[in-house]
CSV table of C-alpha atoms in Angstrom, one decimal:
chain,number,residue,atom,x,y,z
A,1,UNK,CA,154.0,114.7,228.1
A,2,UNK,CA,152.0,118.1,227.9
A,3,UNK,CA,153.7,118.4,224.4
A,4,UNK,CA,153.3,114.8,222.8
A,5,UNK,CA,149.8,114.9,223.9
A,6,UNK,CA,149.4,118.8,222.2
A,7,UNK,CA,151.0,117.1,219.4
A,8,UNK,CA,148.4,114.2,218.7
A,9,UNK,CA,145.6,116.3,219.3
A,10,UNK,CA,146.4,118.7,216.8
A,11,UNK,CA,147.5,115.4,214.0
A,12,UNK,CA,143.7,114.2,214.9
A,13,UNK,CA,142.6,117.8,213.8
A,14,UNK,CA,144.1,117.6,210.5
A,15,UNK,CA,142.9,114.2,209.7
A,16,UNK,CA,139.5,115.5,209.9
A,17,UNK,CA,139.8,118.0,207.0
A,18,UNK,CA,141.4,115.4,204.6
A,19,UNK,CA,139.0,113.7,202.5
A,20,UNK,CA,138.7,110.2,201.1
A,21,UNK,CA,138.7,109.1,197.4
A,22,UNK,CA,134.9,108.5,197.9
A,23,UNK,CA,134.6,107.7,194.2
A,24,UNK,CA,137.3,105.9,193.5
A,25,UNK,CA,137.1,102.8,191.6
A,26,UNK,CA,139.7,99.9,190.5
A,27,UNK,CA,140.8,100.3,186.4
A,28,UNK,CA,139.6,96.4,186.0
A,29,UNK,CA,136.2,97.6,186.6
A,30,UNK,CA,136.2,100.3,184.0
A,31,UNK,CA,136.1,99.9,179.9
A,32,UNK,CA,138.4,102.8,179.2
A,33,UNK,CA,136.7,104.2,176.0
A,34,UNK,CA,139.3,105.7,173.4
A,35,UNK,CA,136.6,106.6,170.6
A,36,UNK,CA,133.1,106.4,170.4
A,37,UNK,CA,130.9,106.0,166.9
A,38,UNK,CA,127.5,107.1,166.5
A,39,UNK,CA,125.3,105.5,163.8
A,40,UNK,CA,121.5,105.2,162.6
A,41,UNK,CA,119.1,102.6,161.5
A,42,UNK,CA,115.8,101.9,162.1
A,43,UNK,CA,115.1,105.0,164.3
A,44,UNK,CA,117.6,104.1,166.6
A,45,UNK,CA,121.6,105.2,167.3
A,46,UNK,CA,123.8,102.6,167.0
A,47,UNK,CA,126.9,103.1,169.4
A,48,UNK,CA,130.3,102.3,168.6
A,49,UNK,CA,132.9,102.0,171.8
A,50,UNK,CA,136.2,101.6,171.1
A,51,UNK,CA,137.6,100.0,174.0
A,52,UNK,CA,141.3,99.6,175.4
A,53,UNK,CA,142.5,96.4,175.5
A,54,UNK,CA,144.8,96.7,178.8
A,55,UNK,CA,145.9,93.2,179.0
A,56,UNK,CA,146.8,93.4,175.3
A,57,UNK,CA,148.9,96.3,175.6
A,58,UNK,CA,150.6,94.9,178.9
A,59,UNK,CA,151.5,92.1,177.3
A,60,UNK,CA,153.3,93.7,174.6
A,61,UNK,CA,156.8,92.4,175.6
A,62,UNK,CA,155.3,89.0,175.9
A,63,UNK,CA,154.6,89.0,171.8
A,64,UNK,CA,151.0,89.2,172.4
A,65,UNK,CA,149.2,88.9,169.2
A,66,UNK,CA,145.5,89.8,170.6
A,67,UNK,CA,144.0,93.4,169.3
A,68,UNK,CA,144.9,96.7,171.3
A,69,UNK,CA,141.2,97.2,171.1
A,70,UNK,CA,137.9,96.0,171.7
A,71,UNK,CA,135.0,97.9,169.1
A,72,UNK,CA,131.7,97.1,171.1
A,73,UNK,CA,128.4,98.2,169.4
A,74,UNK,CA,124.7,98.4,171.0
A,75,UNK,CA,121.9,100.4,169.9
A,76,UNK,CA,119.7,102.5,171.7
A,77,UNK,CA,117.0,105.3,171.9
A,78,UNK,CA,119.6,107.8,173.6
A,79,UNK,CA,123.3,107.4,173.8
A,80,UNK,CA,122.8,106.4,177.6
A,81,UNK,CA,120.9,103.3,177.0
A,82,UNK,CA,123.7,101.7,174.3
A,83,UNK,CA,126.5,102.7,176.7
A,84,UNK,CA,124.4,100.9,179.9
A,85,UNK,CA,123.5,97.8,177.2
A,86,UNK,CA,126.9,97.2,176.5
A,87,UNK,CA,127.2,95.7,180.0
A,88,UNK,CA,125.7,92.7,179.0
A,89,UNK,CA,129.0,92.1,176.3
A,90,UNK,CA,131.9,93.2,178.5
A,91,UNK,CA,131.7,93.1,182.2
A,92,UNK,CA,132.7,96.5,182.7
A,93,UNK,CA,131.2,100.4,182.6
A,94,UNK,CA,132.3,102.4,179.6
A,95,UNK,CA,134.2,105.2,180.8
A,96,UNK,CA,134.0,108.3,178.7
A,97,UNK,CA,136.9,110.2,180.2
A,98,UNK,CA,139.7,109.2,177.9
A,99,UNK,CA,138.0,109.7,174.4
A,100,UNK,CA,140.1,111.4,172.4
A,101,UNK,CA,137.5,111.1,168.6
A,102,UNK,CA,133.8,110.8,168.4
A,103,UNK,CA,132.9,109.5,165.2
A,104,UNK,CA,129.1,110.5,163.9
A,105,UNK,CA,128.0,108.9,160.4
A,106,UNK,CA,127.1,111.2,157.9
A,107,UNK,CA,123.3,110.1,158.1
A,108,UNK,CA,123.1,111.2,161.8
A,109,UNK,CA,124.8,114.5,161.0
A,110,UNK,CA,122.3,115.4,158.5
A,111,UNK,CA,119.3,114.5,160.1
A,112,UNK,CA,120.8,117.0,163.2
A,113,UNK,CA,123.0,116.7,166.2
A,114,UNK,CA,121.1,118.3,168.8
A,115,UNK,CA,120.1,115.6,170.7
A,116,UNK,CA,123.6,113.9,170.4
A,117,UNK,CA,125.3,116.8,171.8
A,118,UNK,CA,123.5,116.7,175.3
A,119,UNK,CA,126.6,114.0,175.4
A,120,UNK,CA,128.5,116.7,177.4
A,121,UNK,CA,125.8,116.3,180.4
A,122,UNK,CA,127.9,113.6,181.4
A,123,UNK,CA,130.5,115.1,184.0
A,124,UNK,CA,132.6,112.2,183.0
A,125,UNK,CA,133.0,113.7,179.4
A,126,UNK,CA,135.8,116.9,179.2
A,127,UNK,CA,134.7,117.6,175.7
A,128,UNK,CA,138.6,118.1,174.9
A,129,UNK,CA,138.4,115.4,172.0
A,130,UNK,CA,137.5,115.5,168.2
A,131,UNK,CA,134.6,115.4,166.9
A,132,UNK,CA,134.2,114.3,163.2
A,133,UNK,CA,132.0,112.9,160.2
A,134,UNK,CA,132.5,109.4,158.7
A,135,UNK,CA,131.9,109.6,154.4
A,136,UNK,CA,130.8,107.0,153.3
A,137,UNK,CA,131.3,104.7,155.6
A,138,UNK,CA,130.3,104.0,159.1
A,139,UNK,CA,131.3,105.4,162.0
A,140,UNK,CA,131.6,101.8,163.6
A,141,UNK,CA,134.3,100.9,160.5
A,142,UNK,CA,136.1,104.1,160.8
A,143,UNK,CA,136.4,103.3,164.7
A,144,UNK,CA,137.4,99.5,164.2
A,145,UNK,CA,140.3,99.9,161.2
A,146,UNK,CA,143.4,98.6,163.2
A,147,UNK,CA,146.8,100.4,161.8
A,148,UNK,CA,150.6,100.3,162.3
A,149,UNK,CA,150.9,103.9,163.1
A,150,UNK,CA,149.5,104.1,166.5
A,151,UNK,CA,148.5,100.5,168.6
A,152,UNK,CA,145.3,102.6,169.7
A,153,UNK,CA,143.5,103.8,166.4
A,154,UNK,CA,141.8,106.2,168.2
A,155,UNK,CA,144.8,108.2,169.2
A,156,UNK,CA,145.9,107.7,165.5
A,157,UNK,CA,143.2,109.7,164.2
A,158,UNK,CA,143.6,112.1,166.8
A,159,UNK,CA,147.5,112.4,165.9
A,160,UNK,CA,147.0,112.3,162.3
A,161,UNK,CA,144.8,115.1,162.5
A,162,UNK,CA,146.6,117.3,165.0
A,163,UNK,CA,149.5,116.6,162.1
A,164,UNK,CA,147.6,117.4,159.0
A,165,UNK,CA,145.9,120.5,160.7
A,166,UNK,CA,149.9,122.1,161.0
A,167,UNK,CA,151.1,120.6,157.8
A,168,UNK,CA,148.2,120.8,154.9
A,169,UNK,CA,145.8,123.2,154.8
A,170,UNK,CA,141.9,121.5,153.8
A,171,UNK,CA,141.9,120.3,157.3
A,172,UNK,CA,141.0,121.2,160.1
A,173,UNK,CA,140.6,119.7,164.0
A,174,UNK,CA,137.4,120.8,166.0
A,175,UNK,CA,136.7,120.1,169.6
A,176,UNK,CA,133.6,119.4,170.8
A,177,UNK,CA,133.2,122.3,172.9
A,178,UNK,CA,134.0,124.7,170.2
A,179,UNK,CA,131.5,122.8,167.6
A,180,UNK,CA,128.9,123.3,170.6
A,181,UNK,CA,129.7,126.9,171.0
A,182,UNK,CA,129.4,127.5,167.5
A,183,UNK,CA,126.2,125.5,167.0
A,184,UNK,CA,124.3,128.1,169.7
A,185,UNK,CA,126.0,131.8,168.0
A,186,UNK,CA,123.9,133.7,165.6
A,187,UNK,CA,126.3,135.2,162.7
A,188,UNK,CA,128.9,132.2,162.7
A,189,UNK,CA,128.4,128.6,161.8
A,190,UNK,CA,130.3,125.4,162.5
A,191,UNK,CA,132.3,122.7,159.9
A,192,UNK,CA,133.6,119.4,160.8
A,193,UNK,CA,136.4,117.4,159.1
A,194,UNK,CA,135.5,114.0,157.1
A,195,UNK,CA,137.1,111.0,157.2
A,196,UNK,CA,136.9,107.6,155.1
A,197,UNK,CA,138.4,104.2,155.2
A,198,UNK,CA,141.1,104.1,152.1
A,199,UNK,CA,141.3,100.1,150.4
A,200,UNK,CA,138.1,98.9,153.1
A,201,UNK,CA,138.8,94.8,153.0
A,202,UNK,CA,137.6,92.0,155.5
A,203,UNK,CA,141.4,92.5,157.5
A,204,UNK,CA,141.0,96.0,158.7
A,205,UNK,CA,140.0,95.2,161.8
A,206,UNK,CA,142.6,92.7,162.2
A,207,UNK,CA,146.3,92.9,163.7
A,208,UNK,CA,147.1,91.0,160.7
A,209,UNK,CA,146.2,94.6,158.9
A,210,UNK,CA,149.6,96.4,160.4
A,211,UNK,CA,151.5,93.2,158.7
A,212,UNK,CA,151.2,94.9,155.0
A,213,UNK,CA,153.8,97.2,153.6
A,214,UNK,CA,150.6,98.7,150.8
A,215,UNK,CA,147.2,98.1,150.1
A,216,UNK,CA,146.2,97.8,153.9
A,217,UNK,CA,143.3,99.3,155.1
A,218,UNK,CA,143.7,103.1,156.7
A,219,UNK,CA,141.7,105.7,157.6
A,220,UNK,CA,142.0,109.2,156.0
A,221,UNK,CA,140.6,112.4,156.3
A,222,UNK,CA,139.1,114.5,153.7
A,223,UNK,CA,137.7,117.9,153.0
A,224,UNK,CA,135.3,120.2,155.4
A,225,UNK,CA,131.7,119.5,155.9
A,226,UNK,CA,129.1,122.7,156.6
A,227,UNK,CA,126.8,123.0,159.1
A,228,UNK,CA,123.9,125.0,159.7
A,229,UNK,CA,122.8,125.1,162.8
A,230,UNK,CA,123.5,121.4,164.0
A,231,UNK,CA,122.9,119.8,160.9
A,232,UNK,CA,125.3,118.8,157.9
A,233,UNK,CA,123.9,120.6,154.5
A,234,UNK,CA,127.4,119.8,152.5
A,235,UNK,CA,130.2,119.4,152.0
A,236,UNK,CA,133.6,121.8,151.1
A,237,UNK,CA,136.2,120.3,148.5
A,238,UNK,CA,139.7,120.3,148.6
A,239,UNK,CA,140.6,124.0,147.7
A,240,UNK,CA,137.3,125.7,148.8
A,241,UNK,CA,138.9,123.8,152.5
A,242,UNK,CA,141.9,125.6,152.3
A,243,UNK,CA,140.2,128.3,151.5
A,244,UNK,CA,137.9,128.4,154.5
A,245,UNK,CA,141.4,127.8,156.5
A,246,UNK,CA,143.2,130.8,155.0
A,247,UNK,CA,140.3,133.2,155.4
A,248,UNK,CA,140.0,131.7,159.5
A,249,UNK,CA,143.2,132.1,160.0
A,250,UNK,CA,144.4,128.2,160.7
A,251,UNK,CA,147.2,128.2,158.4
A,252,UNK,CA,150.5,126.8,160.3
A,253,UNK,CA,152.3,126.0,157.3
A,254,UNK,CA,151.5,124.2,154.0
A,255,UNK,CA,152.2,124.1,150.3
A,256,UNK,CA,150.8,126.2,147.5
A,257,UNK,CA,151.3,126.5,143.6
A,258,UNK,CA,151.5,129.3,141.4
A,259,UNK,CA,152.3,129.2,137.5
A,260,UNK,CA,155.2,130.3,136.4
A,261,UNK,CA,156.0,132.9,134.3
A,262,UNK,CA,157.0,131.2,131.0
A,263,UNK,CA,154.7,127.5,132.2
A,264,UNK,CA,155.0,125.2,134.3
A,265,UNK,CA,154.6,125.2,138.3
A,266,UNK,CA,156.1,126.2,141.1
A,267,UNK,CA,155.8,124.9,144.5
A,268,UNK,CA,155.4,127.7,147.4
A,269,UNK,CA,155.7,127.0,151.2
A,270,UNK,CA,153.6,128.4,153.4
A,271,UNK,CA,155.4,129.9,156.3
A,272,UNK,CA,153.3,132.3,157.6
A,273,UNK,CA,149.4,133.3,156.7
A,274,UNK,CA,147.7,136.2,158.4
A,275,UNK,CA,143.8,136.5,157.9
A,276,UNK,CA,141.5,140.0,158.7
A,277,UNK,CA,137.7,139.7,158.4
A,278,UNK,CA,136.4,143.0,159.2
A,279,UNK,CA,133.3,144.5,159.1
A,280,UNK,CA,131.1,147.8,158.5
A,281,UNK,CA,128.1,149.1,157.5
A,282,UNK,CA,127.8,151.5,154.3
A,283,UNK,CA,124.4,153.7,154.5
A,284,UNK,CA,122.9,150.7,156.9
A,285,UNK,CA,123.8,147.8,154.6
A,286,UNK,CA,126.4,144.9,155.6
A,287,UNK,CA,129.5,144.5,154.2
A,288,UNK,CA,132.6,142.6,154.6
A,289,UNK,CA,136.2,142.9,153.9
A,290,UNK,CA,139.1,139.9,153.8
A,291,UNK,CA,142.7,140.6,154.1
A,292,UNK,CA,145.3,138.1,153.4
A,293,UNK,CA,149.3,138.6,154.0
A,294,UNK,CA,151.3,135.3,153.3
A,295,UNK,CA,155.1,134.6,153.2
A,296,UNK,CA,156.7,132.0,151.4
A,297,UNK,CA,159.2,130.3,150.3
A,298,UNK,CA,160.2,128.6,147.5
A,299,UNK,CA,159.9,124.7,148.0
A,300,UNK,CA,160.2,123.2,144.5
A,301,UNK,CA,161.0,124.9,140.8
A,302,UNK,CA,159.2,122.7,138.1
A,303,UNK,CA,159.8,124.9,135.3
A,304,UNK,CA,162.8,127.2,133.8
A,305,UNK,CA,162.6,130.3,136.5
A,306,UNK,CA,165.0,132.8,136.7
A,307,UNK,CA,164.8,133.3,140.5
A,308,UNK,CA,168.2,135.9,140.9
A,309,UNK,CA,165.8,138.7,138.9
A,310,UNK,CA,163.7,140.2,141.2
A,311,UNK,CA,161.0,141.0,137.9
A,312,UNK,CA,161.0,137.3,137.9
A,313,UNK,CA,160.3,137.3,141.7
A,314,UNK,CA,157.8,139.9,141.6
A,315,UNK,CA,155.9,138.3,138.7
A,316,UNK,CA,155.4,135.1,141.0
A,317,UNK,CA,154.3,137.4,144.1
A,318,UNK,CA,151.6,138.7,141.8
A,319,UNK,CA,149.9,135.2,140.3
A,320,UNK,CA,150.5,133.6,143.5
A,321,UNK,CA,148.0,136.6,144.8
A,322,UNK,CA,146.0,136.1,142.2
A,323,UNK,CA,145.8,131.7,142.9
A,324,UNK,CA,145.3,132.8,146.6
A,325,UNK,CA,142.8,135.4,145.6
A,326,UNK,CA,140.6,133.2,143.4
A,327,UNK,CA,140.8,130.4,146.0
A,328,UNK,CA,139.2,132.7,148.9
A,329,UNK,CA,136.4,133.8,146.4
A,330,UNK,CA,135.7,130.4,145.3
A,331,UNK,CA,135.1,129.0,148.9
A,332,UNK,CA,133.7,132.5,149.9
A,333,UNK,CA,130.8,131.5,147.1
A,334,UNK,CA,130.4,127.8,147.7
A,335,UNK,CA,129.3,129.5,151.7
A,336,UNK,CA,127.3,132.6,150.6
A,337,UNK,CA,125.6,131.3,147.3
A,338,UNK,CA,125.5,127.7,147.6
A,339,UNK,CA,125.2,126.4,151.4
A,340,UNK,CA,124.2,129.9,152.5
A,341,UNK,CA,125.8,129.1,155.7
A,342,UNK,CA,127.9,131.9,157.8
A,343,UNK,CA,131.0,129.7,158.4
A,344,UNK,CA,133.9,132.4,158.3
A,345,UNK,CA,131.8,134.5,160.9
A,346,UNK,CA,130.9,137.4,158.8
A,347,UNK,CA,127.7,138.0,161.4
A,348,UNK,CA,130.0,138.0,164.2
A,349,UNK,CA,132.7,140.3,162.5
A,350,UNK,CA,129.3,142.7,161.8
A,351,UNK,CA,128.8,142.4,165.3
A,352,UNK,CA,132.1,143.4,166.6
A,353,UNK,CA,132.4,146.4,163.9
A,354,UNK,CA,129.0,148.1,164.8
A,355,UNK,CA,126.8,146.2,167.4
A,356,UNK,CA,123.9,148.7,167.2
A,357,UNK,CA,123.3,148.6,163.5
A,358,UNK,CA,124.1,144.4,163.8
A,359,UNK,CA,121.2,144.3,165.8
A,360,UNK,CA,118.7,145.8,163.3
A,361,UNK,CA,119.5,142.8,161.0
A,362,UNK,CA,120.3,140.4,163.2
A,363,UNK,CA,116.9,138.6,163.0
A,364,UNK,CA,117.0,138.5,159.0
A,365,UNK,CA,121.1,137.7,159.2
A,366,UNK,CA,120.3,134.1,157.5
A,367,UNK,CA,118.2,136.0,154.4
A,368,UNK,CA,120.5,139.1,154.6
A,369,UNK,CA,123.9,136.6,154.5
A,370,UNK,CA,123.9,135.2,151.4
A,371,UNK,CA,124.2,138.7,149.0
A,372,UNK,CA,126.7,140.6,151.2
A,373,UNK,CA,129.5,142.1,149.4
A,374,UNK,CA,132.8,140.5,150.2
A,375,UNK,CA,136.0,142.6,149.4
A,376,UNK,CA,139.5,140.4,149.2
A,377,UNK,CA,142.7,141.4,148.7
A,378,UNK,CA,145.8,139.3,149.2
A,379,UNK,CA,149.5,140.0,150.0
A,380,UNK,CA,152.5,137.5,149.3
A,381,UNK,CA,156.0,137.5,149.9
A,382,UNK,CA,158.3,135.8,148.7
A,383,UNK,CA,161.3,135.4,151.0
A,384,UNK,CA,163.3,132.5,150.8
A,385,UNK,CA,164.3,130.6,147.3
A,386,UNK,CA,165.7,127.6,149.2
A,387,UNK,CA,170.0,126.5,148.9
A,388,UNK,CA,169.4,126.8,145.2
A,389,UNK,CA,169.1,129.8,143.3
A,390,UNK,CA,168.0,128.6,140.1
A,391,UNK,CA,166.4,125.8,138.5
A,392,UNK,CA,167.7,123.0,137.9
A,393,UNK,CA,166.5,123.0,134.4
A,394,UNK,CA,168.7,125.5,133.7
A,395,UNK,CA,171.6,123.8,133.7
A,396,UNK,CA,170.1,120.7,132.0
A,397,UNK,CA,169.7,123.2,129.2
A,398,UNK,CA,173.0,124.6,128.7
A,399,UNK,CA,174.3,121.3,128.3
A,400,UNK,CA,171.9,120.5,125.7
């Protein structure tokens, strides 16, 4: 008796130290929001949710033609205030947890995102989601384009650029907490990706949009846009983005093109790209040095290439170097010269090299920035010439 009653007094104990799901709250109450856009007019943010349609995607099986999503739009003087006014559409809270892309127009960006980023207040908000800028277009189209990729466009452009990051080099994911880290450090500025609505028509926000085998509305990303501070000043194209990419070091694989030694092209996969920006000071002054090593292989012969010499080989090394080389200098110039924007981090590099002279020009590092000397070299290999040694042009030609 002694021992059942020992027993239940020491189960009562324990109860007391678990705890209760205090906040818990029941999913039909909540508006799980996948992706949120952020536009401007008349002085006021116009918020984009885009909402999960649960009873959509649960009836799936059933042959349920409704939309996976809901797109609800308020406006407001602070993001708080649309989220709170959307009540009066849908009779559940928006809840931020789940976002996995915030959208911002490229109005807002340029105008400045400091007041937008106070976003991460909310402790229902893990700031592990993408943050990027809609060209022109809004960020409410961008959000509501319904494709046949993914049944939640959201997690499409979340996919698609978690994809194109690895596979092609002018893009590039950012996170909101790194864009917010970036946006407060002296000596290294922030980018964000673009993205636009390809073949905009009045279906894209209809299920009947997935129904098309071409022309259907999508959404795509583009090049890199610069930021100083928190506010957009322009934008990167295509090669100056891979550049920026190459000289970050955020190169998993993708696909370059050199000439080849007697015309024509030939196509190089990336394999490998390893990127060191260093710094030093010479008699007090700034300067900066980029190295480059890349391996690759050959992906695709468009010319007549001897590939079995090893002169031939060598002569492809050298003007793929020199391709690479003049594509870090061109993005290198659109930075320094034309945007005047430290996005590679030469300030931080500075920093790291020699912190005690960095700090006698760190308050004149934005006037200082734009005429430092940048030294590149580059480095490629070329390993690999694929299952075929030569071109097949070759062979075309000694049967002519």
């Amino acid at each position: 008796m002694k021992r059942m009653a020992g027993a239940l007094l020491a189960l009562m104990m324990l109860a007391l130290l678990l705890t209760s799901c205090w906040n818990r709250r029941e999913l039909d109450t909540l508006g799980i929001a996948l992706g949120i856009g952020i536009d401007k007019q008349d002085g006021e943010y116009i918020v984009s949710a885009q909402l999960a349609n649960v009873s959509a995607v649960a009836a799936k099986k059933g042959g349920s033609t409704a939309a996976p999503v809901l797109v609800v739009q308020e406006k407001g003087r602070v993001l708080l205030e649309a989220f709170r006014r959307m009540t009066v559409q849908i009779p559940r809270k928006v809840y931020l947890s789940h976002m996995r892309i915030l959208v911002i127009s490229e109005e807002v960006a340029r105008d400045g995102l400091k007041y937008l980023l106070d976003l991460s207040r909310d402790h229902e908000i893990r700031g592990d989601f993408y943050v990027v800028i809609a060209r022109n277009t809004s960020a409410h189209h961008v959000l509501e384009v319904i494709t046949p990729f993914e049944r939640m466009p959201a997690n499409k452009l979340f996919k698609a650029l978690e994809h194109s990051e690895k596979n092609w080099a002018p893009t590039r994911g950012v996170l909101l907490n790194d864009f917010l880290q970036q946006t407060f450090l002296i000596g290294k500025e922030p980018v964000l990706p673009g993205v636009t609505v390809q073949n905009p028509g009045q279906s894209a926000n209809k299920v009947d949009n997935t129904q098309k085998t071409s022309d259907l509305t999508i959404t795509k990303f583009t090049t890199l846009g610069v930021f100083k501070k928190d506010k957009l000043i322009g934008w990167l194209n295509e090669e100056e983005s891979k550049g920026f990419n190459y000289i970050t070091g955020n190169i998993s694989s993708t696909i370059g093109i050199a000439p080849c030694p007697d015309g024509g092209s030939i196509g190089l996969e990336v394999k490998r790209a390893d990127s060191s920006v260093t710094g030093h000071f010479r008699n007090g002054k700034p300067e900066i040095r980029i190295d480059i090593s890349v391996d690759v292989n050959v992906a695709e012969a468009a010319c007549n290439i001897d590939l079995i010499n090893p002169e031939v080989i060598a002569r492809v090394e050298r003007d793929a170097e020199k391709s690479f080389s003049d594509l870090l200098r061109a993005s290198v110039y659109k930075a320094q010269r034309i945007f005047r924007s430290d996005i590679f981090g030469f300030g931080k590099a500075l920093h790291k090299a020699d912190f005690a002279e960095w700090k006698k020009i760190k308050s004149r590092w934005t006037a200082i920035y734009p005429d430092v000397p940048v030294h590149i070299t580059t480095k490629v290999s070329l390993n690999e010439t694929g299952t075929q040694l030569n071109s097949y042009l070759k062979f075309y030609e000694k049967e002519e």
